[in-house]
Short mmCIF file of C-alpha atoms and ligand atoms in Angstrom, two decimals:
data_model
loop_
_atom_site.label_atom_id
_atom_site.label_comp_id
_atom_site.label_asym_id
_atom_site.label_seq_id
_atom_site.Cartn_x
_atom_site.Cartn_y
_atom_site.Cartn_z
CA MET A 1 0.00 0.00 0.00
CA GLU A 2 1.54 3.24 -1.15
CA GLY A 3 1.91 6.18 1.25
CA GLY A 4 -0.16 6.93 4.33
CA LEU A 5 -1.12 4.39 6.94
CA LYS A 6 -0.35 0.70 6.74
CA PRO A 7 -3.23 -1.63 7.62
CA MET A 8 -1.43 -2.36 10.87
CA ASP A 9 1.91 -1.31 12.23
CA SER A 10 2.82 -1.02 15.92
CA GLU A 11 4.64 2.26 15.66
CA GLN A 12 2.09 3.92 13.39
CA LEU A 13 -0.65 2.70 15.69
CA ARG A 14 1.14 4.09 18.74
CA GLU A 15 1.65 7.50 17.16
CA ASN A 16 -1.80 7.87 15.60
CA ALA A 17 -3.76 6.43 18.50
CA HIS A 18 -1.95 8.75 20.92
CA ARG A 19 -3.04 11.67 18.77
CA MET A 20 -6.59 10.36 18.72
CA VAL A 21 -6.64 10.03 22.51
CA ASP A 22 -5.35 13.61 22.76
CA PHE A 23 -8.13 14.73 20.45
CA ILE A 24 -10.78 12.97 22.55
CA ALA A 25 -9.32 14.30 25.82
CA ASP A 26 -9.41 17.83 24.37
CA TYR A 27 -13.02 17.25 23.35
CA TYR A 28 -13.95 16.45 26.94
CA LYS A 29 -12.03 19.47 28.14
CA SER A 30 -14.06 21.78 25.91
CA ILE A 31 -17.34 19.88 25.91
CA GLU A 32 -19.24 22.65 27.68
CA SER A 33 -18.44 25.09 24.89
CA PHE A 34 -20.72 23.29 22.39
CA PRO A 35 -24.50 23.72 22.16
CA VAL A 36 -25.71 20.53 23.89
CA LEU A 37 -28.38 19.93 21.27
CA SER A 38 -26.93 20.25 17.79
CA GLN A 39 -28.34 23.31 16.03
CA VAL A 40 -27.62 22.22 12.43
CA GLU A 41 -30.26 21.91 9.69
CA PRO A 42 -31.09 18.52 8.09
CA GLY A 43 -28.68 17.72 5.24
CA TYR A 44 -26.00 20.14 6.52
CA LEU A 45 -23.19 17.62 6.12
CA HIS A 46 -23.77 16.91 2.43
CA LYS A 47 -22.84 20.51 1.75
CA LEU A 48 -19.57 20.17 3.64
CA LEU A 49 -18.16 16.84 2.46
CA PRO A 50 -17.11 15.66 -1.02
CA ASP A 51 -19.32 13.33 -3.06
CA ALA A 52 -16.83 10.46 -3.24
CA ALA A 53 -14.03 8.86 -1.22
CA PRO A 54 -10.49 10.15 -1.91
CA ASP A 55 -8.29 8.22 -4.36
CA ARG A 56 -5.13 8.95 -2.43
CA PRO A 57 -4.66 8.72 1.36
CA GLU A 58 -5.22 11.82 3.42
CA SER A 59 -3.53 12.59 6.72
CA LEU A 60 -5.01 12.04 10.17
CA GLN A 61 -4.53 15.77 10.74
CA GLN A 62 -6.83 16.56 7.80
CA VAL A 63 -9.47 14.16 9.06
CA LEU A 64 -9.34 15.51 12.61
CA GLU A 65 -9.67 19.06 11.30
CA ASP A 66 -12.85 17.97 9.52
CA VAL A 67 -14.13 16.27 12.66
CA GLN A 68 -13.57 19.49 14.60
CA ALA A 69 -15.06 21.82 11.99
CA LYS A 70 -17.78 19.69 10.39
CA ILE A 71 -18.70 16.74 12.60
CA LEU A 72 -18.71 18.17 16.13
CA PRO A 73 -21.20 20.94 15.20
CA GLY A 74 -23.56 18.21 13.99
CA MET A 75 -23.34 16.28 17.23
CA THR A 76 -25.68 16.34 20.18
CA HIS A 77 -23.35 16.11 23.14
CA TRP A 78 -24.62 13.19 25.19
CA GLN A 79 -21.61 13.40 27.49
CA SER A 80 -22.08 17.11 28.23
CA PRO A 81 -22.74 17.85 31.91
CA ASN A 82 -25.72 19.87 30.65
CA TYR A 83 -27.34 16.88 28.96
CA PHE A 84 -30.57 15.96 30.76
CA ALA A 85 -32.62 14.43 27.91
CA TYR A 86 -34.09 10.92 27.45
CA TYR A 87 -31.95 8.72 29.69
CA PRO A 88 -28.18 9.05 29.97
CA SER A 89 -25.77 7.03 27.86
CA ASN A 90 -22.66 7.00 29.97
CA SER A 91 -19.07 7.07 28.90
CA SER A 92 -16.18 6.83 31.34
CA ILE A 93 -12.43 6.54 31.23
CA ALA A 94 -12.66 2.85 32.18
CA GLY A 95 -15.46 2.19 29.69
CA PHE A 96 -13.58 3.99 26.96
CA MET A 97 -10.40 2.03 27.63
CA GLY A 98 -12.33 -1.24 27.60
CA GLU A 99 -13.87 -0.25 24.30
CA MET A 100 -10.42 0.68 22.99
CA LEU A 101 -8.99 -2.65 24.07
CA SER A 102 -11.89 -4.49 22.46
CA ALA A 103 -11.40 -2.53 19.21
CA GLY A 104 -7.66 -3.08 19.38
CA LEU A 105 -7.81 -6.83 19.92
CA ASN A 106 -10.76 -7.11 17.54
CA ILE A 107 -11.70 -10.74 17.96
CA VAL A 108 -15.09 -12.15 16.96
CA GLY A 109 -16.23 -14.37 19.82
CA PHE A 110 -19.29 -16.18 18.49
CA SER A 111 -18.19 -19.65 19.66
CA TRP A 112 -16.06 -20.44 22.68
CA ILE A 113 -13.28 -21.69 20.39
CA THR A 114 -13.10 -18.40 18.47
CA SER A 115 -11.67 -16.77 21.62
CA PRO A 116 -12.21 -18.72 24.83
CA ALA A 117 -11.36 -15.67 26.96
CA ALA A 118 -14.19 -13.64 25.42
CA THR A 119 -16.84 -16.18 26.36
CA GLU A 120 -15.40 -16.97 29.77
CA LEU A 121 -14.84 -13.34 30.76
CA GLU A 122 -18.41 -12.52 29.78
CA MET A 123 -19.72 -15.36 31.95
CA ILE A 124 -17.57 -14.27 34.90
CA VAL A 125 -18.35 -10.56 34.64
CA LEU A 126 -22.09 -11.18 34.31
CA ASP A 127 -21.93 -13.43 37.37
CA TRP A 128 -20.18 -10.57 39.21
CA LEU A 129 -22.87 -8.12 38.16
CA ALA A 130 -25.67 -10.58 38.98
CA LYS A 131 -24.23 -10.92 42.49
CA LEU A 132 -23.96 -7.15 42.80
CA LEU A 133 -27.65 -6.86 41.89
CA ASN A 134 -28.41 -9.74 44.23
CA LEU A 135 -30.14 -11.63 41.43
CA PRO A 136 -31.26 -15.17 42.23
CA ASP A 137 -28.63 -17.91 41.85
CA ASP A 138 -30.67 -19.34 38.95
CA PHE A 139 -29.34 -16.49 36.82
CA LEU A 140 -25.70 -17.45 37.42
CA SER A 141 -23.67 -19.34 34.86
CA THR A 142 -23.11 -22.15 37.36
CA GLY A 143 -26.73 -23.34 36.98
CA PRO A 144 -29.08 -23.94 34.05
CA GLY A 145 -29.26 -20.21 33.32
CA GLY A 146 -26.71 -17.47 32.83
CA GLY A 147 -25.96 -14.01 31.54
CA VAL A 148 -25.15 -12.70 28.09
CA ILE A 149 -24.33 -9.22 26.84
CA GLN A 150 -26.76 -8.07 24.18
CA GLY A 151 -26.24 -4.87 22.23
CA THR A 152 -29.43 -3.22 23.44
CA ALA A 153 -32.51 -3.78 25.57
CA SER A 154 -34.44 -4.14 22.31
CA GLU A 155 -32.39 -7.18 21.33
CA ALA A 156 -32.75 -8.56 24.87
CA VAL A 157 -36.54 -8.49 24.83
CA LEU A 158 -36.61 -9.89 21.29
CA VAL A 159 -34.46 -12.93 22.09
CA VAL A 160 -36.41 -13.81 25.23
CA LEU A 161 -39.69 -13.36 23.39
CA LEU A 162 -38.45 -15.79 20.73
CA ALA A 163 -37.37 -18.24 23.43
CA ALA A 164 -40.76 -18.03 25.14
CA ARG A 165 -42.64 -18.27 21.84
CA ASP A 166 -40.86 -21.42 20.75
CA LYS A 167 -41.15 -22.99 24.19
CA PHE A 168 -44.93 -22.53 24.01
CA LEU A 169 -45.27 -23.54 20.39
CA SER A 170 -43.34 -26.74 20.99
CA ARG A 171 -46.00 -27.59 23.59
CA ILE A 172 -49.18 -26.43 21.86
CA GLY A 173 -48.17 -26.81 18.22
CA LYS A 174 -46.69 -24.43 15.67
CA SER A 175 -50.07 -23.68 14.14
CA SER A 176 -51.14 -21.98 17.38
CA LEU A 177 -49.02 -18.87 16.84
CA ASP A 178 -52.22 -16.87 16.37
CA LYS A 179 -53.28 -17.79 19.90
CA LEU A 180 -50.24 -16.45 21.75
CA VAL A 181 -50.81 -13.26 23.75
CA VAL A 182 -48.21 -10.80 25.10
CA TYR A 183 -48.93 -8.49 28.03
CA SER A 184 -47.27 -5.28 29.09
CA SER A 185 -48.41 -1.81 30.05
CA ASP A 186 -48.99 1.20 27.84
CA GLN A 187 -45.80 2.59 29.41
CA THR A 188 -43.64 -0.33 28.26
CA HIS A 189 -40.87 0.68 25.87
CA SER A 190 -41.72 0.43 22.17
CA SER A 191 -39.02 -2.24 21.82
CA MET A 192 -41.65 -4.69 23.16
CA GLN A 193 -43.93 -3.87 20.23
CA LYS A 194 -41.05 -4.14 17.78
CA ALA A 195 -40.08 -7.53 19.22
CA CYS A 196 -43.68 -8.72 18.74
CA GLN A 197 -43.63 -7.51 15.13
CA ILE A 198 -40.41 -9.41 14.45
CA ALA A 199 -41.51 -12.54 16.33
CA GLY A 200 -44.72 -12.72 14.33
CA ILE A 201 -47.00 -12.25 17.34
CA TYR A 202 -50.38 -11.23 15.99
CA PRO A 203 -50.84 -7.47 16.51
CA GLU A 204 -54.34 -8.04 17.92
CA ASN A 205 -52.75 -10.27 20.59
CA CYS A 206 -50.39 -7.62 21.97
CA ARG A 207 -51.94 -6.11 25.08
CA ALA A 208 -50.59 -2.75 26.21
CA LEU A 209 -52.68 -2.38 29.35
CA LYS A 210 -53.82 1.08 30.36
CA THR A 211 -52.15 2.82 33.27
CA ASP A 212 -52.96 6.09 35.01
CA ALA A 213 -51.94 8.37 37.84
CA SER A 214 -53.66 6.18 40.46
CA THR A 215 -50.78 3.67 40.18
CA ASN A 216 -48.17 6.25 39.13
CA TYR A 217 -48.37 4.69 35.68
CA ALA A 218 -47.46 1.22 36.90
CA LEU A 219 -49.19 -1.87 35.53
CA SER A 220 -52.16 -2.99 37.65
CA PRO A 221 -52.07 -6.72 38.49
CA ASP A 222 -55.88 -6.72 38.89
CA LEU A 223 -56.34 -5.38 35.39
CA LEU A 224 -53.80 -7.88 34.10
CA ASP A 225 -55.66 -10.73 35.80
CA GLU A 226 -58.94 -9.57 34.34
CA VAL A 227 -57.63 -9.31 30.77
CA ILE A 228 -55.88 -12.67 31.00
CA SER A 229 -59.12 -14.31 32.15
CA GLN A 230 -60.99 -12.79 29.21
CA ASP A 231 -58.33 -13.98 26.80
CA ILE A 232 -58.36 -17.51 28.20
CA SER A 233 -62.14 -17.60 27.94
CA THR A 234 -61.89 -16.90 24.20
CA GLY A 235 -59.34 -19.65 23.65
CA LEU A 236 -56.22 -17.50 23.56
CA VAL A 237 -52.95 -18.49 25.28
CA PRO A 238 -51.28 -15.94 27.57
CA PHE A 239 -47.55 -16.62 27.25
CA PHE A 240 -45.41 -13.54 27.88
CA LEU A 241 -45.47 -10.75 30.45
CA CYS A 242 -43.03 -7.84 30.34
CA ALA A 243 -42.77 -5.71 33.47
CA THR A 244 -40.69 -2.55 33.65
CA VAL A 245 -38.69 -1.15 36.53
CA GLY A 246 -38.20 2.50 35.57
CA THR A 247 -40.39 3.17 32.52
CA THR A 248 -39.07 5.40 29.77
CA SER A 249 -41.64 8.15 30.20
CA SER A 250 -41.70 8.57 33.97
CA THR A 251 -39.68 5.80 35.76
CA ALA A 252 -42.82 3.97 36.83
CA VAL A 253 -42.08 0.74 38.64
CA ASP A 254 -44.37 -2.18 37.93
CA PRO A 255 -45.21 -4.25 41.05
CA LEU A 256 -43.00 -7.24 40.34
CA PRO A 257 -43.99 -9.62 43.18
CA THR A 258 -47.74 -9.48 42.38
CA LEU A 259 -47.15 -9.59 38.64
CA ALA A 260 -44.88 -12.59 39.15
CA THR A 261 -47.71 -14.39 40.93
CA VAL A 262 -50.08 -13.71 38.05
CA ALA A 263 -47.46 -14.86 35.52
CA LYS A 264 -46.76 -18.03 37.50
CA ARG A 265 -50.43 -18.87 37.94
CA ASN A 266 -50.87 -18.69 34.18
CA GLY A 267 -47.61 -20.43 33.32
CA MET A 268 -46.30 -17.38 31.45
CA TRP A 269 -42.76 -16.24 30.72
CA PHE A 270 -41.98 -13.26 32.97
CA HIS A 271 -39.44 -10.73 31.65
CA ILE A 272 -38.22 -7.66 33.53
CA ASP A 273 -36.98 -4.62 31.64
CA ALA A 274 -34.85 -2.52 33.99
CA ALA A 275 -32.92 -0.88 31.16
CA TYR A 276 -32.37 2.42 32.96
CA ALA A 277 -33.13 1.79 36.63
CA GLY A 278 -31.33 -1.56 36.93
CA SER A 279 -28.06 0.24 37.59
CA ALA A 280 -29.48 1.89 40.73
CA CYS A 281 -30.24 -1.54 42.17
CA ILE A 282 -26.56 -2.12 42.98
CA CYS A 283 -27.28 0.17 45.97
CA PRO A 284 -28.93 -1.79 48.79
CA GLU A 285 -31.44 1.02 49.36
CA TYR A 286 -32.74 0.76 45.75
CA ARG A 287 -32.53 -3.03 45.46
CA PRO A 288 -36.12 -3.46 46.78
CA TYR A 289 -37.36 -2.05 43.47
CA ILE A 290 -36.46 -5.36 41.87
CA ASP A 291 -37.84 -7.56 44.64
CA GLY A 292 -39.77 -10.22 42.76
CA VAL A 293 -36.97 -10.81 40.26
CA GLU A 294 -36.58 -14.20 41.98
CA ASP A 295 -39.66 -15.31 40.05
CA ALA A 296 -38.70 -13.83 36.70
CA ASP A 297 -37.54 -15.89 33.72
CA SER A 298 -35.33 -13.11 32.40
CA PHE A 299 -33.96 -9.77 33.58
CA ASN A 300 -32.27 -7.04 31.57
CA MET A 301 -30.49 -3.77 32.32
CA ASN A 302 -28.45 -1.43 30.15
CA ALA A 303 -24.95 -0.93 31.53
CA HIS A 304 -24.55 1.60 28.73
CA LYS A 305 -27.18 3.86 30.23
CA TRP A 306 -26.18 4.62 33.81
CA PHE A 307 -23.32 2.29 34.68
CA LEU A 308 -20.30 4.12 33.23
CA THR A 309 -20.02 1.58 30.41
CA ASN A 310 -19.70 3.03 26.92
CA PHE A 311 -22.41 2.12 24.43
CA ASP A 312 -23.28 -0.67 23.75
CA CYS A 313 -23.63 -3.12 26.61
CA SER A 314 -26.96 -4.60 27.66
CA PRO A 315 -26.62 -7.50 30.10
CA LEU A 316 -29.44 -10.03 29.98
CA TRP A 317 -29.88 -12.87 32.45
CA ILE A 318 -32.03 -15.88 31.81
CA LYS A 319 -33.01 -18.79 34.05
CA ASP A 320 -33.26 -21.44 31.36
CA ARG A 321 -30.54 -20.95 28.79
CA ASN A 322 -31.81 -23.97 26.87
CA ALA A 323 -34.97 -22.10 25.96
CA LEU A 324 -32.84 -19.43 24.29
CA ILE A 325 -30.60 -21.96 22.61
CA GLN A 326 -33.57 -23.97 21.31
CA ALA A 327 -34.95 -20.85 19.66
CA LEU A 328 -31.72 -19.45 18.25
CA SER A 329 -29.22 -22.20 17.59
CA THR A 330 -28.10 -23.49 14.22
CA ASN A 331 -25.38 -26.02 13.61
CA PRO A 332 -23.68 -25.52 10.25
CA GLU A 333 -20.70 -27.70 9.37
CA TYR A 334 -18.27 -24.79 9.11
CA LEU A 335 -18.80 -23.83 12.76
CA LYS A 336 -18.44 -27.33 14.21
CA ASN A 337 -15.61 -27.88 16.69
CA LYS A 338 -14.73 -30.37 19.40
CA ALA A 339 -15.59 -28.24 22.42
CA SER A 340 -19.02 -27.27 21.04
CA GLN A 341 -19.84 -30.78 19.84
CA ALA A 342 -18.97 -32.19 23.26
CA ASN A 343 -21.28 -29.64 24.91
CA MET A 344 -18.45 -28.53 27.15
CA VAL A 345 -18.75 -24.83 26.50
CA VAL A 346 -21.10 -21.88 26.11
CA ASP A 347 -21.38 -20.65 22.51
CA TYR A 348 -22.90 -17.20 22.73
CA ARG A 349 -23.86 -17.23 19.04
CA ASP A 350 -26.84 -19.33 20.18
CA TRP A 351 -27.94 -16.65 22.66
CA GLN A 352 -28.30 -13.74 20.25
CA ILE A 353 -29.51 -12.69 16.78
CA PRO A 354 -26.21 -12.11 14.92
CA LEU A 355 -23.41 -14.61 14.58
CA GLY A 356 -20.52 -12.21 15.11
CA ARG A 357 -20.02 -10.60 18.47
CA ARG A 358 -17.60 -8.12 20.00
CA PHE A 359 -15.52 -8.56 23.14
CA ARG A 360 -17.88 -6.30 25.11
CA SER A 361 -17.21 -7.84 28.52
CA LEU A 362 -13.80 -6.15 28.57
CA LYS A 363 -15.35 -2.75 29.16
CA LEU A 364 -17.73 -3.97 31.87
CA TRP A 365 -14.81 -5.74 33.54
CA MET A 366 -12.72 -2.57 33.37
CA VAL A 367 -15.57 -0.50 34.81
CA LEU A 368 -16.09 -2.89 37.71
CA ARG A 369 -12.38 -3.17 38.45
CA LEU A 370 -11.24 0.40 37.90
CA TYR A 371 -14.11 2.01 39.85
CA GLY A 372 -15.06 -0.70 42.34
CA VAL A 373 -18.50 -1.24 43.80
CA GLN A 374 -18.37 1.57 46.37
CA ASN A 375 -17.58 4.26 43.80
CA LEU A 376 -20.23 2.95 41.44
CA GLN A 377 -22.81 3.11 44.22
CA GLN A 378 -21.66 6.62 45.07
CA TYR A 379 -21.98 7.61 41.41
CA ILE A 380 -25.64 6.51 41.33
CA ARG A 381 -26.44 8.10 44.70
CA ASN A 382 -24.95 11.40 43.64
CA HIS A 383 -27.17 11.60 40.54
CA ILE A 384 -30.25 10.70 42.54
CA GLU A 385 -29.37 13.40 45.07
CA LEU A 386 -28.95 15.95 42.25
CA ALA A 387 -32.36 14.96 40.87
CA ARG A 388 -33.82 15.33 44.35
CA GLN A 389 -32.41 18.87 44.49
CA PHE A 390 -33.89 19.68 41.09
CA GLU A 391 -37.25 18.35 42.23
CA GLY A 392 -37.00 20.68 45.24
CA LEU A 393 -36.26 23.67 43.01
CA VAL A 394 -39.29 22.91 40.84
CA SER A 395 -41.54 22.41 43.87
CA ASN A 396 -40.50 25.77 45.30
CA ASP A 397 -41.57 27.70 42.21
CA PRO A 398 -45.39 28.01 42.23
CA ARG A 399 -45.41 28.49 38.44
CA PHE A 400 -44.36 24.84 38.01
CA GLU A 401 -45.48 21.44 39.26
CA VAL A 402 -43.77 18.08 39.66
CA VAL A 403 -46.10 15.71 37.80
CA THR A 404 -45.14 12.23 38.99
CA PRO A 405 -43.26 11.28 42.16
CA ARG A 406 -39.53 11.10 41.50
CA VAL A 407 -38.19 7.59 42.06
CA PHE A 408 -34.62 7.59 40.68
CA SER A 409 -32.85 10.43 38.84
CA LEU A 410 -35.65 11.57 36.52
CA VAL A 411 -37.91 14.50 37.35
CA CYS A 412 -41.17 14.85 35.38
CA PHE A 413 -42.51 18.39 35.66
CA ARG A 414 -44.39 21.10 33.83
CA LEU A 415 -45.05 24.79 33.70
CA LEU A 416 -48.60 25.50 34.81
CA SER A 417 -50.85 27.30 32.36
CA PRO A 418 -51.95 30.60 33.92
CA ASP A 419 -55.56 30.04 32.79
CA ASN A 420 -55.63 26.32 33.69
CA ASP A 421 -56.39 25.33 30.09
CA GLY A 422 -55.11 21.85 29.15
CA ASP A 423 -54.41 22.57 25.47
CA LYS A 424 -52.76 25.88 26.21
CA GLY A 425 -50.74 24.21 28.96
CA ASN A 426 -49.47 21.62 26.49
CA LYS A 427 -48.49 24.31 24.01
CA LEU A 428 -46.82 26.32 26.74
CA ASN A 429 -44.64 23.36 27.74
CA ARG A 430 -43.85 22.48 24.14
CA ASP A 431 -42.74 26.08 23.63
CA LEU A 432 -40.71 25.98 26.81
CA LEU A 433 -38.95 22.81 25.67
CA ASP A 434 -38.10 24.40 22.31
CA ALA A 435 -36.96 27.60 23.97
CA VAL A 436 -34.58 25.98 26.47
CA ASN A 437 -33.16 23.54 23.95
CA SER A 438 -32.61 26.34 21.42
CA THR A 439 -30.39 28.15 23.89
CA GLY A 440 -27.88 25.32 23.47
CA LYS A 441 -27.17 25.63 27.18
CA ILE A 442 -29.07 22.50 28.19
CA PHE A 443 -30.92 19.65 26.53
CA ILE A 444 -34.07 18.15 28.06
CA SER A 445 -36.80 15.98 26.48
CA HIS A 446 -40.52 15.42 26.95
CA THR A 447 -43.23 12.83 27.20
CA VAL A 448 -47.02 12.77 27.20
CA LEU A 449 -48.94 11.12 30.03
CA LEU A 450 -52.71 10.80 29.52
CA GLY A 451 -52.74 13.69 27.08
CA THR A 452 -50.62 15.99 29.23
CA TYR A 453 -47.36 17.24 27.79
CA ILE A 454 -44.60 16.83 30.37
CA LEU A 455 -40.97 17.87 30.56
CA ARG A 456 -38.36 15.29 31.59
CA PHE A 457 -35.16 16.21 33.40
CA ALA A 458 -32.92 13.14 33.67
CA VAL A 459 -29.70 13.51 35.66
CA GLY A 460 -27.05 10.93 34.76
CA ALA A 461 -24.21 12.30 32.64
CA PRO A 462 -20.83 11.49 34.21
CA LEU A 463 -19.66 15.13 34.28
CA THR A 464 -22.84 16.63 35.79
CA GLU A 465 -22.30 18.46 39.08
CA GLU A 466 -24.58 20.37 41.41
CA ARG A 467 -23.79 23.66 39.66
CA HIS A 468 -24.99 22.31 36.31
CA VAL A 469 -28.34 21.32 37.77
CA HIS A 470 -28.80 24.73 39.38
CA GLU A 471 -27.75 26.54 36.20
CA ALA A 472 -30.15 24.37 34.17
CA TRP A 473 -32.98 25.35 36.49
CA LYS A 474 -32.05 29.02 35.98
CA VAL A 475 -32.27 28.54 32.18
CA LEU A 476 -35.70 26.95 32.60
CA GLN A 477 -36.91 29.71 34.90
CA ASP A 478 -35.64 32.49 32.61
CA GLU A 479 -37.23 30.99 29.51
CA ALA A 480 -40.47 30.34 31.43
CA SER A 481 -40.57 33.98 32.54
CA LYS A 482 -40.15 35.16 28.96
CA LEU A 483 -42.90 32.82 27.72
CA LEU A 484 -45.33 33.71 30.49
CA ALA A 485 -44.78 37.41 29.76
CA THR A 486 -45.75 36.91 26.10
CA VAL A 487 -48.76 34.75 27.06
CA GLN A 488 -49.96 37.40 29.52
CA ASN A 489 -49.46 40.21 26.98
CA ASN A 490 -51.64 38.43 24.41
N1 PLP B 501 -36.50 -0.19 27.95
C1 PLP B 501 -36.51 0.98 28.61
C2 PLP B 501 -37.21 1.06 29.94
C3 PLP B 501 -35.86 2.10 28.09
O1 PLP B 501 -35.90 3.25 28.76
C4 PLP B 501 -35.20 1.98 26.85
C5 PLP B 501 -34.50 3.13 26.26
O2 PLP B 501 -34.44 4.21 26.80
C6 PLP B 501 -35.22 0.74 26.19
C7 PLP B 501 -35.89 -0.32 26.76
C8 PLP B 501 -34.56 0.54 24.86
O3 PLP B 501 -33.20 0.54 25.02
P1 PLP B 501 -32.20 0.12 23.84
O4 PLP B 501 -31.89 1.37 23.12
O5 PLP B 501 -31.02 -0.43 24.59
O6 PLP B 501 -32.86 -0.89 23.00
#
């Protein structure tokens, strides 16, 4: 290869990767200088980049200059301390180094034999995390279950839905697919619906049960029981229940122990989605939120949300790994090897959708080792304390209200409409969201609960400190004052 970089060369790697690390470190140093929410117009990048790849190699310097001038302005800065939208997606020094190591070693660990360390480290690290979360022993790799790192919570719910589907169909016959019914609440993440679409569950058999303020938007076991009874009476087969600990809209917590009883009574697969809030459950004081997990068939949390592990890393634990393997395994000649044939090893390719898989456990291992449990617990507690402070600030301003009780580090709140009009109130809050996000100083997001437009303030970025939360509140107050002045003048 003429000129420029070789495909691989130790010294070139050393020099260039050092420069890249410097670039990233400088990015973090100046991260507060960017508008948190990118302010570019759709299609902006087409105008800035050439139409075709270069014939001749360019220098890293040229590329980094383009990143600085053309890419960073088109980025929404998820790692900014002023990022309070959706849920966090943490990066950390340990997570970054794990990711770097994984990229550097670049193995593809689909079968044990393709890199025994990748499979075995994943099993060990997920056992560590399961113990930290005090999950039942059935989820450990030493029994019939075990943990696996999926890319996302969406993949996690899909693979367990497929496992449950096939387990049921093998009992009641493949032609009964149209009878299978899935239950969740109307607050369950849309990944449940997507999983049903992919798994071929009939759309009319997907029950998103209504929630309201009386349960803080948690799924009602009585309603679930009632709907299941109706379904059974019409010949349908309840087979899958997804409960959420920390819903996406408002961190509602479904009552796991009672739901588990309903699931057990009806012989259903019980999955728990704790994508965001699972991380908090490493603190003993938040662990009760997942009481009932003992009776679940599968449990998932996203380490890439609030556990200092760079995207992507979504640990999933399952009690019966055979159910997953039955649904997902294939056995082509070209993948056969002694260890797999002798059933002596775990082959994670049978626990997931793709064949290829990255060495993701490295970053989780690095996070656990380089921070340690006490610092990780402190990290979570600090964010929850900052959210508590924000909740206090909102409560002390009579122009605003906190809409749902804060459970973890998300505050759901809204600006009250001066004339108490629902539609005007929704518009007012939509305008407030646009106004604060257009300042570039902070980024928050919204949801709608029972027709009411609500602002979400989620604390969880690694660099967020008390001052950022207080400054964010000032931005919200200032923009609210401006909006209320225009409303009152009209
Ligand atoms: N479940 C819950 C409760 C979530 O909040 C989210 C995303 O925010 C998801 C699932 C989907 O996560 P992923 O992007 O990992 O699929």
